[in-house]
Amino acid sequence: MGDGVVLSVSQLNRYVKSIIEQDMNLQTVFVQGEISNFTNHYKTGHYYMTIKDEFSAIKAVMFKSANMRLKFMPENSMSVIIRGRVAVFERDGVYQLYIDDMQPDGTGALSLAFEQLKNKLAAEGLFAPERKKAIPECPMRVGVVTSPTGAAIRDIINVVSRRFPLAELILCPAAVQGELAAAQIKAGIELFNREKAADVLIVGRGGGSIEDLWAFNEEIVARAVAASEIPIISAVGHETDFTICDFAADLRAPTPSAAAELAVPDIVRHREIISEAQRRMNGAAADRLSKERANLEIINSALRRLSPKNYVDNLALRCDRAVMAMDSSVRHSLTVRSKELSELCAKLDAMSPLKILARGYGIASKGGKIITEAQSVKNGDMIDVRLGSGSLECEVKQVRCE
């Protein structure tokens, strides 16, 4: 362009754009700075922001096709390292940074994404203790969402078959790492709930790097776990680190084997508990039976004591005793009276006229009256003389009054 050439604004912007885009040094640049004026354009899915340092600032845009690969959400005041290119936005006549990739400065993108999602879901209450469901004590159907070929399912099968062989183990195969893993894990959880196919769910995999385990840090998995009506045990194979799935689950186990032990009871221990309970129950029943028998005997004794029959029997016994006493008294009285009578009879017998007559005396009577004085008769009277044996009819020849 020579002197005196008049350009339109569009021509000028187009020219500047062509110069910048021809500079290979600006096609791939790495820029360190701080995010400000961040805007998430939800309609298009593009991110708009300003990248600044202590002295300068540059506008930047990250199109949806690029930001879909981000594991974290950019925020104002976040220090980042950007890979992108510099170009001119011809309409506004400004040059800006077109971002292809972004990493947090000083911390890993995955770690930052983990903290961001954890804080977001915690604020929504997805990890609240009151949302946790109790793990059933004796689940008869144990569902598992994991890889069908991994070590996790083998460990779970071994533990469940050893501890509680009565339980039915149901596997829903799912990828546990890679781009499809989160969606398959979510689908497996929802399938179990939709079909009501299990009493408890184990969701997890064996150990690995944070990248390998990332499917269990995805938001869709966390929300599916939290929404499950079936209690879920998270069993991602890492001892010290947690995944978002661990926080959302009803119970966290450090390994799949430990999850299986938490999911089902130990049948041997339960048999011991049942046997001990049976022994205690039998002992208690025997004690109770003994006490009730004693109480029954007390009641029976009271009934016998208070029975009308016993009352009648007692009255009969008292009557018998009274009759016996009366009989004894009468007998005694008769004995005494008989003795007295015998004595009186003996006295009467001793005083009996017959006894006197038997000794040679006689009793003279006239007209049925005993003659006690001689002057009561006169010569010629007829009198009777009663002797000890027989009697005499006599005529008085002479009366002597001496």
PDB file of C-alpha atoms in Angstrom, residues 5-248:
ATOM      1  CA  VAL A   5      -4.151   5.281  -0.878  1.00  0.00           C
ATOM      2  CA  VAL A   6      -7.456   5.599   0.931  1.00  0.00           C
ATOM      3  CA  LEU A   7      -8.703   2.366   2.533  1.00  0.00           C
ATOM      4  CA  SER A   8     -12.033   1.496   3.922  1.00  0.00           C
ATOM      5  CA  VAL A   9     -12.206   0.273   7.518  1.00  0.00           C
ATOM      6  CA  SER A  10     -12.963  -3.208   6.276  1.00  0.00           C
ATOM      7  CA  GLN A  11      -9.968  -3.181   3.950  1.00  0.00           C
ATOM      8  CA  LEU A  12      -7.715  -2.038   6.765  1.00  0.00           C
ATOM      9  CA  ASN A  13      -8.949  -4.672   9.160  1.00  0.00           C
ATOM     10  CA  ARG A  14      -8.679  -7.327   6.489  1.00  0.00           C
ATOM     11  CA  TYR A  15      -5.129  -6.288   5.743  1.00  0.00           C
ATOM     12  CA  VAL A  16      -4.059  -6.342   9.366  1.00  0.00           C
ATOM     13  CA  LYS A  17      -5.765  -9.725   9.757  1.00  0.00           C
ATOM     14  CA  SER A  18      -3.878 -11.147   6.798  1.00  0.00           C
ATOM     15  CA  ILE A  19      -0.531  -9.941   8.170  1.00  0.00           C
ATOM     16  CA  ILE A  20      -1.171 -11.476  11.609  1.00  0.00           C
ATOM     17  CA  GLU A  21      -2.471 -14.748  10.214  1.00  0.00           C
ATOM     18  CA  GLN A  22       0.603 -15.084   7.973  1.00  0.00           C
ATOM     19  CA  ASP A  23       2.878 -14.847  11.035  1.00  0.00           C
ATOM     20  CA  MET A  24       3.605 -18.455  11.939  1.00  0.00           C
ATOM     21  CA  ASN A  25       4.749 -17.390  15.401  1.00  0.00           C
ATOM     22  CA  LEU A  26       1.167 -16.381  16.179  1.00  0.00           C
ATOM     23  CA  GLN A  27      -0.464 -19.570  14.920  1.00  0.00           C
ATOM     24  CA  THR A  28       0.451 -21.472  18.065  1.00  0.00           C
ATOM     25  CA  VAL A  29       1.164 -19.475  21.188  1.00  0.00           C
ATOM     26  CA  PHE A  30       1.249 -20.329  24.892  1.00  0.00           C
ATOM     27  CA  VAL A  31       0.054 -17.526  27.130  1.00  0.00           C
ATOM     28  CA  GLN A  32       0.003 -17.324  30.906  1.00  0.00           C
ATOM     29  CA  GLY A  33      -2.471 -15.000  32.550  1.00  0.00           C
ATOM     30  CA  GLU A  34      -5.499 -14.456  34.753  1.00  0.00           C
ATOM     31  CA  ILE A  35      -9.106 -14.817  33.622  1.00  0.00           C
ATOM     32  CA  SER A  36     -11.467 -11.863  33.980  1.00  0.00           C
ATOM     33  CA  ASN A  37     -14.831 -10.910  32.487  1.00  0.00           C
ATOM     34  CA  PHE A  38     -15.614 -14.587  31.981  1.00  0.00           C
ATOM     35  CA  THR A  39     -18.892 -15.285  30.146  1.00  0.00           C
ATOM     36  CA  ASN A  40     -20.415 -18.671  29.414  1.00  0.00           C
ATOM     37  CA  HIS A  41     -22.598 -18.089  26.372  1.00  0.00           C
ATOM     38  CA  TYR A  42     -25.153 -20.825  27.031  1.00  0.00           C
ATOM     39  CA  LYS A  43     -26.939 -20.460  23.696  1.00  0.00           C
ATOM     40  CA  THR A  44     -23.832 -21.112  21.613  1.00  0.00           C
ATOM     41  CA  GLY A  45     -21.747 -22.916  24.228  1.00  0.00           C
ATOM     42  CA  HIS A  46     -18.762 -20.562  23.585  1.00  0.00           C
ATOM     43  CA  TYR A  47     -16.645 -19.095  26.405  1.00  0.00           C
ATOM     44  CA  TYR A  48     -15.675 -15.387  26.235  1.00  0.00           C
ATOM     45  CA  MET A  49     -13.114 -13.838  28.573  1.00  0.00           C
ATOM     46  CA  THR A  50     -10.214 -11.465  28.994  1.00  0.00           C
ATOM     47  CA  ILE A  51      -6.733 -12.754  29.767  1.00  0.00           C
ATOM     48  CA  LYS A  52      -4.658 -10.267  31.692  1.00  0.00           C
ATOM     49  CA  ASP A  53      -1.472  -9.819  33.671  1.00  0.00           C
ATOM     50  CA  GLU A  54      -0.200  -6.972  35.777  1.00  0.00           C
ATOM     51  CA  PHE A  55       0.310  -4.645  32.801  1.00  0.00           C
ATOM     52  CA  SER A  56      -1.839  -5.740  29.848  1.00  0.00           C
ATOM     53  CA  ALA A  57      -4.969  -7.576  28.742  1.00  0.00           C
ATOM     54  CA  ILE A  58      -6.191  -9.392  25.636  1.00  0.00           C
ATOM     55  CA  LYS A  59      -9.655 -10.573  24.696  1.00  0.00           C
ATOM     56  CA  ALA A  60     -10.054 -14.314  24.203  1.00  0.00           C
ATOM     57  CA  VAL A  61     -12.674 -16.763  23.015  1.00  0.00           C
ATOM     58  CA  MET A  62     -12.905 -20.538  23.355  1.00  0.00           C
ATOM     59  CA  PHE A  63     -15.405 -22.117  21.025  1.00  0.00           C
ATOM     60  CA  LYS A  64     -17.670 -24.935  22.128  1.00  0.00           C
ATOM     61  CA  SER A  65     -15.786 -27.498  20.031  1.00  0.00           C
ATOM     62  CA  ALA A  66     -12.701 -26.787  22.145  1.00  0.00           C
ATOM     63  CA  ASN A  67     -14.174 -26.200  25.595  1.00  0.00           C
ATOM     64  CA  MET A  68     -16.098 -29.497  25.512  1.00  0.00           C
ATOM     65  CA  ARG A  69     -12.756 -31.160  26.185  1.00  0.00           C
ATOM     66  CA  LEU A  70     -12.165 -29.192  29.385  1.00  0.00           C
ATOM     67  CA  LYS A  71     -12.486 -31.100  32.638  1.00  0.00           C
ATOM     68  CA  PHE A  72     -12.994 -27.932  34.684  1.00  0.00           C
ATOM     69  CA  MET A  73     -15.030 -24.756  34.417  1.00  0.00           C
ATOM     70  CA  PRO A  74     -13.018 -21.533  33.952  1.00  0.00           C
ATOM     71  CA  GLU A  75     -13.642 -18.871  36.569  1.00  0.00           C
ATOM     72  CA  ASN A  76     -12.715 -15.232  37.097  1.00  0.00           C
ATOM     73  CA  SER A  77      -9.356 -14.674  38.853  1.00  0.00           C
ATOM     74  CA  MET A  78      -8.216 -18.170  37.861  1.00  0.00           C
ATOM     75  CA  SER A  79      -4.583 -18.306  36.703  1.00  0.00           C
ATOM     76  CA  VAL A  80      -4.279 -20.385  33.544  1.00  0.00           C
ATOM     77  CA  ILE A  81      -1.886 -21.414  30.790  1.00  0.00           C
ATOM     78  CA  ILE A  82      -3.482 -21.190  27.368  1.00  0.00           C
ATOM     79  CA  ARG A  83      -2.602 -22.754  24.050  1.00  0.00           C
ATOM     80  CA  GLY A  84      -4.124 -21.008  21.088  1.00  0.00           C
ATOM     81  CA  ARG A  85      -3.613 -18.667  18.165  1.00  0.00           C
ATOM     82  CA  VAL A  86      -3.791 -14.935  17.624  1.00  0.00           C
ATOM     83  CA  ALA A  87      -6.158 -13.558  14.988  1.00  0.00           C
ATOM     84  CA  VAL A  88      -8.128 -10.428  14.156  1.00  0.00           C
ATOM     85  CA  PHE A  89     -11.895 -10.194  14.609  1.00  0.00           C
ATOM     86  CA  GLU A  90     -12.412  -8.231  11.427  1.00  0.00           C
ATOM     87  CA  ARG A  91     -15.826  -6.811  12.247  1.00  0.00           C
ATOM     88  CA  ASP A  92     -14.652  -4.988  15.390  1.00  0.00           C
ATOM     89  CA  GLY A  93     -11.074  -4.398  14.254  1.00  0.00           C
ATOM     90  CA  VAL A  94      -9.615  -6.071  17.350  1.00  0.00           C
ATOM     91  CA  TYR A  95      -7.145  -8.843  17.649  1.00  0.00           C
ATOM     92  CA  GLN A  96      -7.819 -11.599  20.162  1.00  0.00           C
ATOM     93  CA  LEU A  97      -6.736 -14.955  21.387  1.00  0.00           C
ATOM     94  CA  TYR A  98      -8.562 -18.016  20.069  1.00  0.00           C
ATOM     95  CA  ILE A  99      -8.089 -20.718  22.704  1.00  0.00           C
ATOM     96  CA  ASP A 100      -7.616 -24.361  21.726  1.00  0.00           C
ATOM     97  CA  ASP A 101      -6.706 -25.693  25.180  1.00  0.00           C
ATOM     98  CA  MET A 102      -6.452 -24.409  28.732  1.00  0.00           C
ATOM     99  CA  GLN A 103      -4.831 -25.711  31.870  1.00  0.00           C
ATOM    100  CA  PRO A 104      -4.941 -24.309  35.403  1.00  0.00           C
ATOM    101  CA  ASP A 105      -1.628 -22.740  36.373  1.00  0.00           C
ATOM    102  CA  GLY A 106      -0.148 -24.465  39.431  1.00  0.00           C
ATOM    103  CA  THR A 107      -2.695 -27.303  39.732  1.00  0.00           C
ATOM    104  CA  GLY A 108      -3.876 -30.069  37.444  1.00  0.00           C
ATOM    105  CA  ALA A 109      -7.014 -29.623  35.388  1.00  0.00           C
ATOM    106  CA  LEU A 110      -8.490 -32.848  36.732  1.00  0.00           C
ATOM    107  CA  SER A 111      -7.839 -31.869  40.339  1.00  0.00           C
ATOM    108  CA  LEU A 112      -9.445 -28.499  39.745  1.00  0.00           C
ATOM    109  CA  ALA A 113     -12.409 -30.075  37.965  1.00  0.00           C
ATOM    110  CA  PHE A 114     -12.796 -32.485  40.878  1.00  0.00           C
ATOM    111  CA  GLU A 115     -12.908 -29.679  43.444  1.00  0.00           C
ATOM    112  CA  GLN A 116     -15.279 -27.597  41.346  1.00  0.00           C
ATOM    113  CA  LEU A 117     -17.771 -30.428  40.877  1.00  0.00           C
ATOM    114  CA  LYS A 118     -17.442 -31.540  44.480  1.00  0.00           C
ATOM    115  CA  ASN A 119     -18.215 -28.030  45.743  1.00  0.00           C
ATOM    116  CA  LYS A 120     -21.095 -27.640  43.312  1.00  0.00           C
ATOM    117  CA  LEU A 121     -22.806 -30.896  44.243  1.00  0.00           C
ATOM    118  CA  ALA A 122     -22.155 -30.402  47.951  1.00  0.00           C
ATOM    119  CA  ALA A 123     -23.865 -27.003  47.743  1.00  0.00           C
ATOM    120  CA  GLU A 124     -26.880 -28.747  46.198  1.00  0.00           C
ATOM    121  CA  GLY A 125     -26.993 -31.169  49.135  1.00  0.00           C
ATOM    122  CA  LEU A 126     -26.200 -34.318  47.124  1.00  0.00           C
ATOM    123  CA  PHE A 127     -23.687 -35.444  49.754  1.00  0.00           C
ATOM    124  CA  ALA A 128     -25.830 -34.650  52.818  1.00  0.00           C
ATOM    125  CA  PRO A 129     -25.852 -37.455  55.432  1.00  0.00           C
ATOM    126  CA  GLU A 130     -29.645 -37.373  55.678  1.00  0.00           C
ATOM    127  CA  ARG A 131     -29.851 -38.446  52.021  1.00  0.00           C
ATOM    128  CA  LYS A 132     -27.896 -41.623  52.683  1.00  0.00           C
ATOM    129  CA  LYS A 133     -29.852 -44.868  52.611  1.00  0.00           C
ATOM    130  CA  ALA A 134     -29.151 -47.783  54.927  1.00  0.00           C
ATOM    131  CA  ILE A 135     -27.534 -50.864  53.423  1.00  0.00           C
ATOM    132  CA  PRO A 136     -29.873 -53.872  53.924  1.00  0.00           C
ATOM    133  CA  GLU A 137     -28.586 -56.457  56.401  1.00  0.00           C
ATOM    134  CA  CYS A 138     -29.334 -59.540  54.277  1.00  0.00           C
ATOM    135  CA  PRO A 139     -29.727 -58.577  50.619  1.00  0.00           C
ATOM    136  CA  MET A 140     -30.790 -61.524  48.493  1.00  0.00           C
ATOM    137  CA  ARG A 141     -29.910 -59.747  45.198  1.00  0.00           C
ATOM    138  CA  VAL A 142     -26.618 -57.887  44.857  1.00  0.00           C
ATOM    139  CA  GLY A 143     -26.284 -55.783  41.707  1.00  0.00           C
ATOM    140  CA  VAL A 144     -22.889 -54.822  40.297  1.00  0.00           C
ATOM    141  CA  VAL A 145     -22.098 -52.146  37.728  1.00  0.00           C
ATOM    142  CA  THR A 146     -18.533 -52.670  36.523  1.00  0.00           C
ATOM    143  CA  SER A 147     -16.442 -54.172  33.749  1.00  0.00           C
ATOM    144  CA  PRO A 148     -17.244 -57.849  33.098  1.00  0.00           C
ATOM    145  CA  THR A 149     -13.565 -58.625  32.472  1.00  0.00           C
ATOM    146  CA  GLY A 150     -11.841 -56.708  35.248  1.00  0.00           C
ATOM    147  CA  ALA A 151     -10.420 -57.942  38.534  1.00  0.00           C
ATOM    148  CA  ALA A 152     -13.157 -56.113  40.424  1.00  0.00           C
ATOM    149  CA  ILE A 153     -15.959 -58.475  39.406  1.00  0.00           C
ATOM    150  CA  ARG A 154     -13.832 -61.535  40.187  1.00  0.00           C
ATOM    151  CA  ASP A 155     -13.067 -60.201  43.658  1.00  0.00           C
ATOM    152  CA  ILE A 156     -16.740 -59.431  44.284  1.00  0.00           C
ATOM    153  CA  ILE A 157     -17.829 -62.906  43.132  1.00  0.00           C
ATOM    154  CA  ASN A 158     -15.255 -64.580  45.386  1.00  0.00           C
ATOM    155  CA  VAL A 159     -16.226 -62.587  48.475  1.00  0.00           C
ATOM    156  CA  VAL A 160     -20.003 -62.862  48.011  1.00  0.00           C
ATOM    157  CA  SER A 161     -19.907 -66.613  47.291  1.00  0.00           C
ATOM    158  CA  ARG A 162     -17.774 -67.162  50.388  1.00  0.00           C
ATOM    159  CA  ARG A 163     -19.597 -64.879  52.806  1.00  0.00           C
ATOM    160  CA  PHE A 164     -23.216 -65.215  51.711  1.00  0.00           C
ATOM    161  CA  PRO A 165     -23.785 -67.840  48.999  1.00  0.00           C
ATOM    162  CA  LEU A 166     -27.570 -67.391  49.359  1.00  0.00           C
ATOM    163  CA  ALA A 167     -27.364 -64.032  47.577  1.00  0.00           C
ATOM    164  CA  GLU A 168     -27.922 -63.772  43.815  1.00  0.00           C
ATOM    165  CA  LEU A 169     -25.203 -61.726  42.086  1.00  0.00           C
ATOM    166  CA  ILE A 170     -26.407 -59.697  39.064  1.00  0.00           C
ATOM    167  CA  LEU A 171     -23.909 -57.955  36.781  1.00  0.00           C
ATOM    168  CA  CYS A 172     -24.680 -55.041  34.492  1.00  0.00           C
ATOM    169  CA  PRO A 173     -21.569 -54.734  32.256  1.00  0.00           C
ATOM    170  CA  ALA A 174     -20.186 -51.219  31.782  1.00  0.00           C
ATOM    171  CA  ALA A 175     -16.976 -49.602  30.629  1.00  0.00           C
ATOM    172  CA  VAL A 176     -15.117 -48.170  33.617  1.00  0.00           C
ATOM    173  CA  GLN A 177     -12.723 -45.838  31.787  1.00  0.00           C
ATOM    174  CA  GLY A 178     -12.742 -43.895  28.564  1.00  0.00           C
ATOM    175  CA  GLU A 179     -15.212 -41.528  26.944  1.00  0.00           C
ATOM    176  CA  LEU A 180     -18.159 -43.961  27.055  1.00  0.00           C
ATOM    177  CA  ALA A 181     -17.643 -45.097  30.641  1.00  0.00           C
ATOM    178  CA  ALA A 182     -19.640 -42.424  32.505  1.00  0.00           C
ATOM    179  CA  ALA A 183     -22.700 -42.832  30.284  1.00  0.00           C
ATOM    180  CA  GLN A 184     -22.636 -46.637  30.613  1.00  0.00           C
ATOM    181  CA  ILE A 185     -22.245 -46.499  34.402  1.00  0.00           C
ATOM    182  CA  LYS A 186     -25.173 -44.080  34.619  1.00  0.00           C
ATOM    183  CA  ALA A 187     -27.272 -46.315  32.354  1.00  0.00           C
ATOM    184  CA  GLY A 188     -26.474 -49.387  34.475  1.00  0.00           C
ATOM    185  CA  ILE A 189     -27.584 -47.673  37.697  1.00  0.00           C
ATOM    186  CA  GLU A 190     -30.793 -46.455  36.072  1.00  0.00           C
ATOM    187  CA  LEU A 191     -31.506 -49.920  34.624  1.00  0.00           C
ATOM    188  CA  PHE A 192     -31.238 -51.581  38.020  1.00  0.00           C
ATOM    189  CA  ASN A 193     -33.589 -48.984  39.511  1.00  0.00           C
ATOM    190  CA  ARG A 194     -36.058 -49.167  36.669  1.00  0.00           C
ATOM    191  CA  GLU A 195     -36.301 -52.950  36.867  1.00  0.00           C
ATOM    192  CA  LYS A 196     -35.979 -53.044  40.678  1.00  0.00           C
ATOM    193  CA  ALA A 197     -33.486 -55.809  40.039  1.00  0.00           C
ATOM    194  CA  ALA A 198     -31.358 -55.583  43.198  1.00  0.00           C
ATOM    195  CA  ASP A 199     -31.516 -54.930  46.928  1.00  0.00           C
ATOM    196  CA  VAL A 200     -28.101 -53.237  46.976  1.00  0.00           C
ATOM    197  CA  LEU A 201     -25.747 -51.988  44.241  1.00  0.00           C
ATOM    198  CA  ILE A 202     -21.960 -52.064  44.030  1.00  0.00           C
ATOM    199  CA  VAL A 203     -20.605 -49.492  41.561  1.00  0.00           C
ATOM    200  CA  GLY A 204     -16.881 -49.355  40.923  1.00  0.00           C
ATOM    201  CA  ARG A 205     -13.705 -50.778  39.479  1.00  0.00           C
ATOM    202  CA  GLY A 206     -10.149 -51.652  40.407  1.00  0.00           C
ATOM    203  CA  GLY A 207      -7.423 -49.097  41.024  1.00  0.00           C
ATOM    204  CA  GLY A 208      -5.742 -46.839  38.505  1.00  0.00           C
ATOM    205  CA  SER A 209      -4.529 -43.319  37.821  1.00  0.00           C
ATOM    206  CA  ILE A 210      -6.778 -40.310  38.239  1.00  0.00           C
ATOM    207  CA  GLU A 211      -7.308 -40.351  34.486  1.00  0.00           C
ATOM    208  CA  ASP A 212      -8.328 -44.024  34.599  1.00  0.00           C
ATOM    209  CA  LEU A 213     -10.776 -43.367  37.432  1.00  0.00           C
ATOM    210  CA  TRP A 214     -12.184 -40.178  35.977  1.00  0.00           C
ATOM    211  CA  ALA A 215     -15.491 -41.698  34.861  1.00  0.00           C
ATOM    212  CA  PHE A 216     -16.420 -41.912  38.552  1.00  0.00           C
ATOM    213  CA  ASN A 217     -15.822 -38.157  38.881  1.00  0.00           C
ATOM    214  CA  GLU A 218     -18.294 -37.278  36.152  1.00  0.00           C
ATOM    215  CA  GLU A 219     -21.373 -35.297  37.125  1.00  0.00           C
ATOM    216  CA  ILE A 220     -23.813 -37.638  35.379  1.00  0.00           C
ATOM    217  CA  VAL A 221     -22.517 -40.583  37.416  1.00  0.00           C
ATOM    218  CA  ALA A 222     -22.716 -38.643  40.678  1.00  0.00           C
ATOM    219  CA  ARG A 223     -26.299 -37.577  39.989  1.00  0.00           C
ATOM    220  CA  ALA A 224     -27.334 -41.106  39.002  1.00  0.00           C
ATOM    221  CA  VAL A 225     -25.826 -42.469  42.222  1.00  0.00           C
ATOM    222  CA  ALA A 226     -27.548 -39.806  44.350  1.00  0.00           C
ATOM    223  CA  ALA A 227     -30.902 -40.386  42.618  1.00  0.00           C
ATOM    224  CA  SER A 228     -30.815 -44.175  43.003  1.00  0.00           C
ATOM    225  CA  GLU A 229     -33.600 -45.672  45.116  1.00  0.00           C
ATOM    226  CA  ILE A 230     -31.437 -48.765  45.598  1.00  0.00           C
ATOM    227  CA  PRO A 231     -28.684 -48.250  48.204  1.00  0.00           C
ATOM    228  CA  ILE A 232     -25.298 -47.917  46.485  1.00  0.00           C
ATOM    229  CA  ILE A 233     -21.840 -48.846  47.732  1.00  0.00           C
ATOM    230  CA  SER A 234     -19.071 -47.030  45.849  1.00  0.00           C
ATOM    231  CA  ALA A 235     -16.136 -49.381  45.248  1.00  0.00           C
ATOM    232  CA  VAL A 236     -13.502 -47.538  43.249  1.00  0.00           C
ATOM    233  CA  GLY A 237     -10.192 -49.247  43.936  1.00  0.00           C
ATOM    234  CA  HIS A 238      -8.189 -46.553  45.652  1.00  0.00           C
ATOM    235  CA  GLU A 239      -7.337 -46.552  49.333  1.00  0.00           C
ATOM    236  CA  THR A 240      -6.573 -42.895  50.071  1.00  0.00           C
ATOM    237  CA  ASP A 241      -8.174 -40.756  47.358  1.00  0.00           C
ATOM    238  CA  PHE A 242     -11.886 -40.184  46.943  1.00  0.00           C
ATOM    239  CA  THR A 243     -13.990 -39.871  43.809  1.00  0.00           C
ATOM    240  CA  ILE A 244     -17.182 -37.844  43.441  1.00  0.00           C
ATOM    241  CA  CYS A 245     -18.997 -41.179  43.268  1.00  0.00           C
ATOM    242  CA  ASP A 246     -17.742 -41.948  46.790  1.00  0.00           C
ATOM    243  CA  PHE A 247     -19.315 -38.784  48.172  1.00  0.00           C
ATOM    244  CA  ALA A 248     -22.645 -39.362  46.402  1.00  0.00           C
TER     245      ALA A 248
END
